[in-house]
Amino acid sequence: WISYCTIESFGSIGVSLFWAFCNSAMNLEQAKSAYGLIVAGAQVGAICGPTVVTTLAESAGVPTCYFMGALCMACMCGMVYMYTNKFGIQDESTGDNGGKKKSKGGVLEGIKLFVEHNYVKGIFFISCFFMIEVTILDYSMKILAKNEFDAEYPGDSIAATKAFAAFMGRFGQATNTLSFSFSLLGTSFIIRRLGLNYTIIAFPTCCFAAICGVYMVPNLWTVFCAMLLLKGFSYSLNNPCKEILYQVTSKGTKFKAKSWIDVFGARGSKAAGSIVTNAFSDSATDLLTYGAYVAMGVSSFLIYVAWQMGKMFDEYIATGYIVGEEAPSAEELAKQAQLEGDTSLGIEEEGQTEDEQQVKV
């Protein structure tokens, strides 16, 4: 139990901090080129990890597998340390501040940024709301698979459990393979070719089409294909796009608001999806029917949000506006104007006589 909670907590916080680090270390053009490749590398880990455990769990033992996982985490920390030493990262806290110290944010700073900025709300919706659909379809798929294998192996719960495990294993392999292939070959190309404002709409549109397919043909393999699309493209398409959206936000937003969105927002969206599945858990038919209505509504809302976010992103890139950046105070503006207004430092200006210069002084 302790191990499960620890790993789940690390998975929520560690991934969020990694992407925050990437957003602070890369500019927009680098993000468009590299984020797809980064996701592809993550999918290699998602494929290799279960494969190593499946191969070594019985022969080497579970503690050995745990040690290998911990060693990978130690290597990751070392790689981040070497990267920052060699290349550095963008540090928004340095520079001419007029000697003013930036205020330190409290534990509710992420929520404050969320409330104050509609752009941050949009990132929240794009990052988390699709998980309502994933939760509904995931539960539906598992219920349908369990019913099918129980009917295929009546009275033999062990065989049915093994068949269900094999089914979920094939699902994991297919999802990670699709995500890896698309991330490696298609993500960066599509973002550069179409631009973020069109690419970000693609994922909720794909979700809407998949949900419509489930509603029209409500069986196990249709739900399997829909889940394959949602999970695969959420990793390879939606994740890179929503991380690029942070490029026009302040450093505080990238860390404080992002952490709150990825940890609490994601869990809240899964809880909302669980409310739907619990309400219709007695009937797989009702779950697929009414769950599809909810999922189609969520997809339609996300298409609208993605369209608006694409327009806002392009506008902020063009104007140089940074979301969440503190506006300078009146005192700072007056000091800056004073510094910019008097740059002569008593030097004789061109075309002025010595007498004029003395009068000016």
Short mmCIF file of C-alpha atoms in Angstrom, two decimals:
data_model
loop_
_atom_site.label_atom_id
_atom_site.label_comp_id
_atom_site.label_asym_id
_atom_site.label_seq_id
_atom_site.Cartn_x
_atom_site.Cartn_y
_atom_site.Cartn_z
CA TRP A 1 0.00 0.00 0.00
CA ILE A 2 2.81 2.42 0.91
CA SER A 3 4.63 1.52 -2.30
CA TYR A 4 1.52 2.12 -4.42
CA CYS A 5 0.82 5.53 -2.84
CA THR A 6 4.45 6.57 -3.22
CA ILE A 7 4.63 5.61 -6.88
CA GLU A 8 1.27 7.26 -7.65
CA SER A 9 2.38 10.46 -5.91
CA PHE A 10 5.68 10.48 -7.77
CA GLY A 11 3.89 9.85 -11.06
CA SER A 12 1.65 12.86 -10.50
CA ILE A 13 4.26 15.30 -9.19
CA GLY A 14 7.38 14.08 -11.01
CA VAL A 15 5.89 14.29 -14.50
CA SER A 16 4.44 17.73 -13.80
CA LEU A 17 7.80 19.05 -12.58
CA PHE A 18 9.61 17.52 -15.55
CA TRP A 19 7.41 19.36 -18.03
CA ALA A 20 7.72 22.56 -15.99
CA PHE A 21 11.49 22.17 -16.28
CA CYS A 22 11.20 21.65 -20.05
CA ASN A 23 9.01 24.75 -20.41
CA SER A 24 11.53 26.85 -18.50
CA ALA A 25 14.50 25.50 -20.47
CA MET A 26 13.12 25.71 -24.04
CA ASN A 27 11.68 28.43 -26.23
CA LEU A 28 8.67 28.02 -28.53
CA GLU A 29 10.53 26.79 -31.63
CA GLN A 30 12.54 24.28 -29.60
CA ALA A 31 9.34 23.03 -27.97
CA LYS A 32 7.62 22.49 -31.32
CA SER A 33 10.59 20.47 -32.57
CA ALA A 34 11.48 18.51 -29.44
CA TYR A 35 8.30 17.78 -27.47
CA GLY A 36 7.17 15.04 -29.82
CA LEU A 37 10.54 13.32 -29.49
CA ILE A 38 10.41 13.68 -25.69
CA VAL A 39 7.01 11.98 -25.59
CA ALA A 40 8.34 9.23 -27.85
CA GLY A 41 11.18 8.65 -25.37
CA ALA A 42 8.65 8.46 -22.55
CA GLN A 43 6.70 5.82 -24.46
CA VAL A 44 9.87 3.77 -24.89
CA GLY A 45 10.06 3.74 -21.10
CA ALA A 46 6.38 2.80 -20.87
CA ILE A 47 7.03 -0.18 -23.15
CA CYS A 48 10.36 -1.27 -21.65
CA GLY A 49 9.30 -0.99 -18.00
CA PRO A 50 6.51 -3.61 -18.09
CA THR A 51 8.64 -5.80 -20.35
CA VAL A 52 11.51 -5.82 -17.84
CA VAL A 53 9.16 -6.59 -14.96
CA THR A 54 7.45 -9.39 -16.88
CA THR A 55 10.82 -10.90 -17.76
CA LEU A 56 12.60 -10.55 -14.40
CA ALA A 57 9.87 -10.60 -11.75
CA GLU A 58 9.87 -14.39 -11.36
CA SER A 59 13.58 -15.03 -11.89
CA ALA A 60 15.22 -12.03 -10.18
CA GLY A 61 12.44 -11.08 -7.78
CA VAL A 62 10.36 -7.98 -7.14
CA PRO A 63 13.00 -6.22 -4.95
CA THR A 64 15.45 -6.34 -7.86
CA CYS A 65 12.87 -4.73 -10.15
CA TYR A 66 12.27 -2.01 -7.55
CA PHE A 67 16.00 -1.36 -7.30
CA MET A 68 16.26 -1.03 -11.09
CA GLY A 69 13.41 1.49 -11.07
CA ALA A 70 15.07 3.51 -8.30
CA LEU A 71 18.35 3.43 -10.24
CA CYS A 72 16.57 4.89 -13.26
CA MET A 73 15.27 7.76 -11.11
CA ALA A 74 18.79 8.43 -9.80
CA CYS A 75 20.09 8.51 -13.38
CA MET A 76 17.34 10.98 -14.30
CA CYS A 77 18.40 13.36 -11.50
CA GLY A 78 22.01 13.12 -12.68
CA MET A 79 21.02 13.89 -16.26
CA VAL A 80 19.03 16.99 -15.21
CA TYR A 81 22.00 18.19 -13.16
CA MET A 82 24.41 17.75 -16.08
CA TYR A 83 21.97 19.42 -18.50
CA THR A 84 21.57 22.54 -16.33
CA ASN A 85 25.33 22.78 -15.83
CA LYS A 86 26.05 22.50 -19.55
CA PHE A 87 23.19 24.47 -21.10
CA GLY A 88 21.58 26.38 -18.24
CA ILE A 89 17.93 27.41 -18.14
CA GLN A 90 16.05 30.64 -18.61
CA ASP A 91 15.99 32.45 -15.28
CA GLU A 92 13.32 35.12 -15.08
CA SER A 93 14.32 36.08 -11.56
CA THR A 94 17.59 37.74 -12.67
CA GLY A 95 17.97 41.09 -14.34
CA ASP A 96 17.21 44.64 -13.42
CA ASN A 97 14.43 44.53 -10.90
CA GLY A 98 15.09 47.85 -9.36
CA GLY A 99 16.18 46.01 -6.22
CA LYS A 100 12.66 44.75 -5.60
CA LYS A 101 12.29 41.25 -4.25
CA LYS A 102 9.61 39.08 -5.77
CA SER A 103 7.00 37.85 -3.34
CA LYS A 104 7.05 34.18 -2.54
CA GLY A 105 3.87 32.33 -3.42
CA GLY A 106 2.02 30.29 -0.84
CA VAL A 107 0.34 26.93 -1.21
CA LEU A 108 -2.72 28.57 -2.80
CA GLU A 109 -0.76 30.58 -5.38
CA GLY A 110 -1.65 28.11 -8.14
CA ILE A 111 -5.37 28.47 -7.40
CA LYS A 112 -5.01 32.26 -7.36
CA LEU A 113 -3.44 32.25 -10.83
CA PHE A 114 -6.20 29.92 -12.01
CA VAL A 115 -8.92 32.28 -10.77
CA GLU A 116 -7.31 35.45 -12.14
CA HIS A 117 -6.45 34.32 -15.69
CA ASN A 118 -8.84 32.80 -18.23
CA TYR A 119 -5.84 31.49 -20.17
CA VAL A 120 -4.84 29.34 -17.18
CA LYS A 121 -8.44 28.10 -16.92
CA GLY A 122 -8.23 27.05 -20.57
CA ILE A 123 -5.03 25.08 -19.93
CA PHE A 124 -6.81 23.39 -17.02
CA PHE A 125 -9.73 22.30 -19.22
CA ILE A 126 -7.47 21.01 -22.00
CA SER A 127 -5.17 19.22 -19.56
CA CYS A 128 -7.81 17.54 -17.40
CA PHE A 129 -11.35 17.40 -18.77
CA PHE A 130 -10.65 14.67 -21.33
CA MET A 131 -9.94 12.38 -18.37
CA ILE A 132 -13.69 12.34 -17.67
CA GLU A 133 -14.15 10.60 -21.03
CA VAL A 134 -11.19 8.30 -20.45
CA THR A 135 -12.55 7.25 -17.04
CA ILE A 136 -15.99 6.46 -18.46
CA LEU A 137 -14.65 4.47 -21.43
CA ASP A 138 -11.99 2.70 -19.37
CA TYR A 139 -14.56 1.43 -16.87
CA SER A 140 -16.93 0.45 -19.69
CA MET A 141 -14.19 -1.49 -21.46
CA LYS A 142 -13.23 -3.40 -18.32
CA ILE A 143 -16.87 -4.26 -17.54
CA LEU A 144 -17.46 -5.51 -21.09
CA ALA A 145 -14.21 -7.49 -21.10
CA LYS A 146 -14.97 -9.11 -17.75
CA ASN A 147 -18.46 -10.09 -18.89
CA GLU A 148 -17.15 -11.51 -22.16
CA PHE A 149 -14.40 -13.63 -20.58
CA ASP A 150 -16.68 -14.82 -17.78
CA ALA A 151 -19.08 -16.03 -20.47
CA GLU A 152 -16.22 -17.60 -22.44
CA TYR A 153 -14.92 -19.52 -19.39
CA PRO A 154 -18.02 -20.31 -17.30
CA GLY A 155 -17.18 -21.61 -13.85
CA ASP A 156 -13.41 -21.14 -14.34
CA SER A 157 -12.54 -17.82 -12.71
CA ILE A 158 -8.78 -18.41 -13.00
CA ALA A 159 -8.91 -18.86 -16.78
CA ALA A 160 -11.21 -15.83 -17.11
CA THR A 161 -8.81 -13.74 -15.03
CA LYS A 162 -5.84 -14.81 -17.15
CA ALA A 163 -7.74 -13.98 -20.35
CA PHE A 164 -8.67 -10.57 -18.94
CA ALA A 165 -5.05 -9.90 -17.97
CA ALA A 166 -3.88 -10.87 -21.46
CA PHE A 167 -6.50 -8.57 -22.96
CA MET A 168 -5.32 -5.63 -20.83
CA GLY A 169 -1.72 -6.45 -21.73
CA ARG A 170 -2.53 -6.27 -25.44
CA PHE A 171 -4.32 -2.99 -24.82
CA GLY A 172 -1.25 -1.53 -23.08
CA GLN A 173 1.06 -2.68 -25.87
CA ALA A 174 -1.21 -1.26 -28.59
CA THR A 175 -1.64 2.08 -26.79
CA ASN A 176 2.05 2.63 -26.13
CA THR A 177 3.03 1.48 -29.63
CA LEU A 178 0.57 3.89 -31.24
CA SER A 179 1.71 6.73 -29.01
CA PHE A 180 5.38 6.02 -29.64
CA SER A 181 4.98 5.78 -33.43
CA PHE A 182 2.93 8.97 -33.70
CA SER A 183 5.17 10.91 -31.31
CA LEU A 184 8.27 9.91 -33.24
CA LEU A 185 6.94 10.49 -36.74
CA GLY A 186 3.94 12.82 -36.58
CA THR A 187 3.67 15.12 -33.56
CA SER A 188 6.41 17.67 -34.32
CA PHE A 189 5.59 17.62 -38.05
CA ILE A 190 1.89 18.33 -37.48
CA ILE A 191 2.53 21.11 -34.95
CA ARG A 192 5.02 22.84 -37.24
CA ARG A 193 2.90 22.28 -40.35
CA LEU A 194 -0.55 23.25 -39.04
CA GLY A 195 0.39 25.47 -36.12
CA LEU A 196 -0.77 25.06 -32.55
CA ASN A 197 -4.16 26.72 -33.08
CA TYR A 198 -5.27 23.92 -35.45
CA THR A 199 -3.34 21.05 -33.90
CA ILE A 200 -4.82 21.59 -30.45
CA ILE A 201 -8.35 21.13 -31.84
CA ALA A 202 -7.45 17.75 -33.36
CA PHE A 203 -7.48 15.78 -30.10
CA PRO A 204 -10.96 16.75 -28.81
CA THR A 205 -12.30 16.29 -32.35
CA CYS A 206 -10.81 12.78 -32.41
CA CYS A 207 -12.38 12.12 -28.99
CA PHE A 208 -15.81 13.24 -30.23
CA ALA A 209 -15.57 10.95 -33.28
CA ALA A 210 -14.50 7.99 -31.10
CA ILE A 211 -17.38 8.52 -28.66
CA CYS A 212 -19.86 8.71 -31.54
CA GLY A 213 -18.50 5.37 -32.77
CA VAL A 214 -19.04 3.80 -29.34
CA TYR A 215 -22.59 5.16 -29.20
CA MET A 216 -23.47 3.73 -32.62
CA VAL A 217 -21.69 0.35 -32.17
CA PRO A 218 -21.59 -0.35 -28.41
CA ASN A 219 -19.43 -3.47 -28.13
CA LEU A 220 -16.11 -4.43 -26.55
CA TRP A 221 -13.90 -3.95 -29.59
CA THR A 222 -15.39 -0.57 -30.50
CA VAL A 223 -14.70 0.62 -26.96
CA PHE A 224 -11.21 -0.92 -27.22
CA CYS A 225 -10.48 1.11 -30.38
CA ALA A 226 -11.94 4.28 -28.85
CA MET A 227 -9.78 3.88 -25.74
CA LEU A 228 -6.77 3.18 -27.95
CA LEU A 229 -7.29 6.49 -29.76
CA LEU A 230 -7.97 8.50 -26.60
CA LYS A 231 -5.02 7.14 -24.63
CA GLY A 232 -2.58 7.04 -27.54
CA PHE A 233 -3.30 10.54 -28.82
CA SER A 234 -3.57 12.03 -25.34
CA TYR A 235 0.10 11.09 -24.83
CA SER A 236 1.39 11.89 -28.30
CA LEU A 237 -0.76 14.88 -29.36
CA ASN A 238 -2.61 16.51 -26.47
CA ASN A 239 0.27 16.46 -23.98
CA PRO A 240 2.81 18.25 -26.23
CA CYS A 241 0.20 20.85 -27.26
CA LYS A 242 -0.87 21.70 -23.73
CA GLU A 243 2.77 21.98 -22.64
CA ILE A 244 3.48 24.41 -25.49
CA LEU A 245 0.61 26.56 -24.19
CA TYR A 246 2.77 27.31 -21.14
CA GLN A 247 5.34 29.06 -23.35
CA VAL A 248 3.48 32.38 -23.01
CA THR A 249 3.12 32.15 -19.22
CA SER A 250 5.34 33.43 -16.42
CA LYS A 251 7.72 31.20 -14.51
CA GLY A 252 5.38 31.27 -11.53
CA THR A 253 2.52 30.01 -13.68
CA LYS A 254 4.68 27.27 -15.20
CA PHE A 255 5.47 25.84 -11.77
CA LYS A 256 2.72 26.88 -9.35
CA ALA A 257 -0.40 26.75 -11.51
CA LYS A 258 0.85 23.79 -13.52
CA SER A 259 1.50 21.71 -10.40
CA TRP A 260 -1.98 22.43 -9.12
CA ILE A 261 -3.57 21.61 -12.49
CA ASP A 262 -1.66 18.39 -13.09
CA VAL A 263 -2.07 16.99 -9.58
CA PHE A 264 -5.42 18.17 -8.23
CA GLY A 265 -7.17 18.99 -11.48
CA ALA A 266 -6.39 15.62 -13.03
CA ARG A 267 -7.54 13.72 -9.96
CA GLY A 268 -10.70 15.83 -9.76
CA SER A 269 -11.55 15.06 -13.40
CA LYS A 270 -11.12 11.34 -12.79
CA ALA A 271 -13.38 11.64 -9.76
CA ALA A 272 -16.02 13.36 -11.92
CA GLY A 273 -15.82 10.52 -14.43
CA SER A 274 -16.17 8.02 -11.60
CA ILE A 275 -19.42 9.70 -10.52
CA VAL A 276 -20.85 8.94 -13.96
CA THR A 277 -19.66 5.32 -13.97
CA ASN A 278 -20.99 4.77 -10.46
CA ALA A 279 -24.39 6.16 -11.41
CA PHE A 280 -24.81 3.64 -14.27
CA SER A 281 -22.65 0.78 -12.98
CA ASP A 282 -25.60 -1.62 -12.73
CA SER A 283 -26.07 -1.80 -16.50
CA ALA A 284 -23.36 -1.84 -19.15
CA THR A 285 -25.93 -0.74 -21.74
CA ASP A 286 -26.97 2.32 -19.72
CA LEU A 287 -23.34 3.12 -18.99
CA LEU A 288 -22.43 3.12 -22.68
CA THR A 289 -25.53 5.10 -23.67
CA TYR A 290 -25.63 7.81 -21.01
CA GLY A 291 -21.88 7.81 -20.56
CA ALA A 292 -21.57 8.54 -24.29
CA TYR A 293 -23.90 11.54 -23.88
CA VAL A 294 -21.68 12.95 -21.13
CA ALA A 295 -18.51 12.25 -23.09
CA MET A 296 -19.86 13.88 -26.27
CA GLY A 297 -20.80 16.97 -24.25
CA VAL A 298 -17.31 17.15 -22.76
CA SER A 299 -15.70 16.73 -26.21
CA SER A 300 -17.85 19.50 -27.69
CA PHE A 301 -16.89 21.83 -24.85
CA LEU A 302 -13.19 21.00 -25.31
CA ILE A 303 -13.36 21.73 -29.05
CA TYR A 304 -14.66 25.22 -28.24
CA VAL A 305 -12.03 25.76 -25.53
CA ALA A 306 -9.22 24.57 -27.84
CA TRP A 307 -10.38 26.96 -30.56
CA GLN A 308 -10.35 29.89 -28.13
CA MET A 309 -6.98 28.89 -26.64
CA GLY A 310 -5.40 28.70 -30.09
CA LYS A 311 -6.52 32.27 -30.84
CA MET A 312 -5.29 33.55 -27.48
CA PHE A 313 -1.93 31.80 -27.89
CA ASP A 314 -1.34 33.36 -31.32
CA GLU A 315 -2.35 36.79 -29.99
CA TYR A 316 0.02 36.55 -27.00
CA ILE A 317 2.89 35.37 -29.19
CA ALA A 318 2.35 38.32 -31.54
CA THR A 319 2.11 40.92 -28.75
CA GLY A 320 4.67 39.42 -26.38
CA TYR A 321 2.17 39.28 -23.53
CA ILE A 322 3.13 36.98 -20.64
CA VAL A 323 0.28 35.45 -18.63
CA GLY A 324 0.76 35.77 -14.89
CA GLU A 325 3.59 38.28 -15.06
CA GLU A 326 3.40 40.91 -12.34
CA ALA A 327 2.68 44.41 -13.63
CA PRO A 328 5.26 47.04 -12.58
CA SER A 329 4.21 49.39 -9.80
CA ALA A 330 3.78 53.14 -10.28
CA GLU A 331 7.05 53.73 -8.43
CA GLU A 332 8.94 51.37 -10.76
CA LEU A 333 7.41 53.00 -13.85
CA ALA A 334 8.40 56.47 -12.60
CA LYS A 335 11.95 55.33 -11.90
CA GLN A 336 12.24 53.73 -15.33
CA ALA A 337 10.89 56.88 -17.01
CA GLN A 338 13.40 58.99 -15.09
CA LEU A 339 16.28 56.77 -16.18
CA GLU A 340 15.14 56.79 -19.81
CA GLY A 341 14.42 60.56 -19.82
CA ASP A 342 17.83 61.79 -18.60
CA THR A 343 20.55 60.04 -20.58
CA SER A 344 22.79 63.00 -21.41
CA LEU A 345 24.73 62.88 -18.10
CA GLY A 346 25.79 66.52 -18.67
CA ILE A 347 27.42 65.82 -22.04
CA GLU A 348 27.15 68.63 -24.59
CA GLU A 349 24.51 67.76 -27.15
CA GLU A 350 25.22 68.19 -30.85
CA GLY A 351 24.46 71.66 -32.18
CA GLN A 352 24.46 73.38 -28.76
CA THR A 353 26.86 76.13 -27.76
CA GLU A 354 28.64 76.21 -24.45
CA ASP A 355 26.38 79.07 -23.25
CA GLU A 356 23.23 77.09 -24.10
CA GLN A 357 24.61 74.12 -22.29
CA GLN A 358 25.27 76.23 -19.17
CA VAL A 359 21.73 77.67 -19.29
CA LYS A 360 20.32 74.14 -19.51
CA VAL A 361 22.31 73.08 -16.47
#
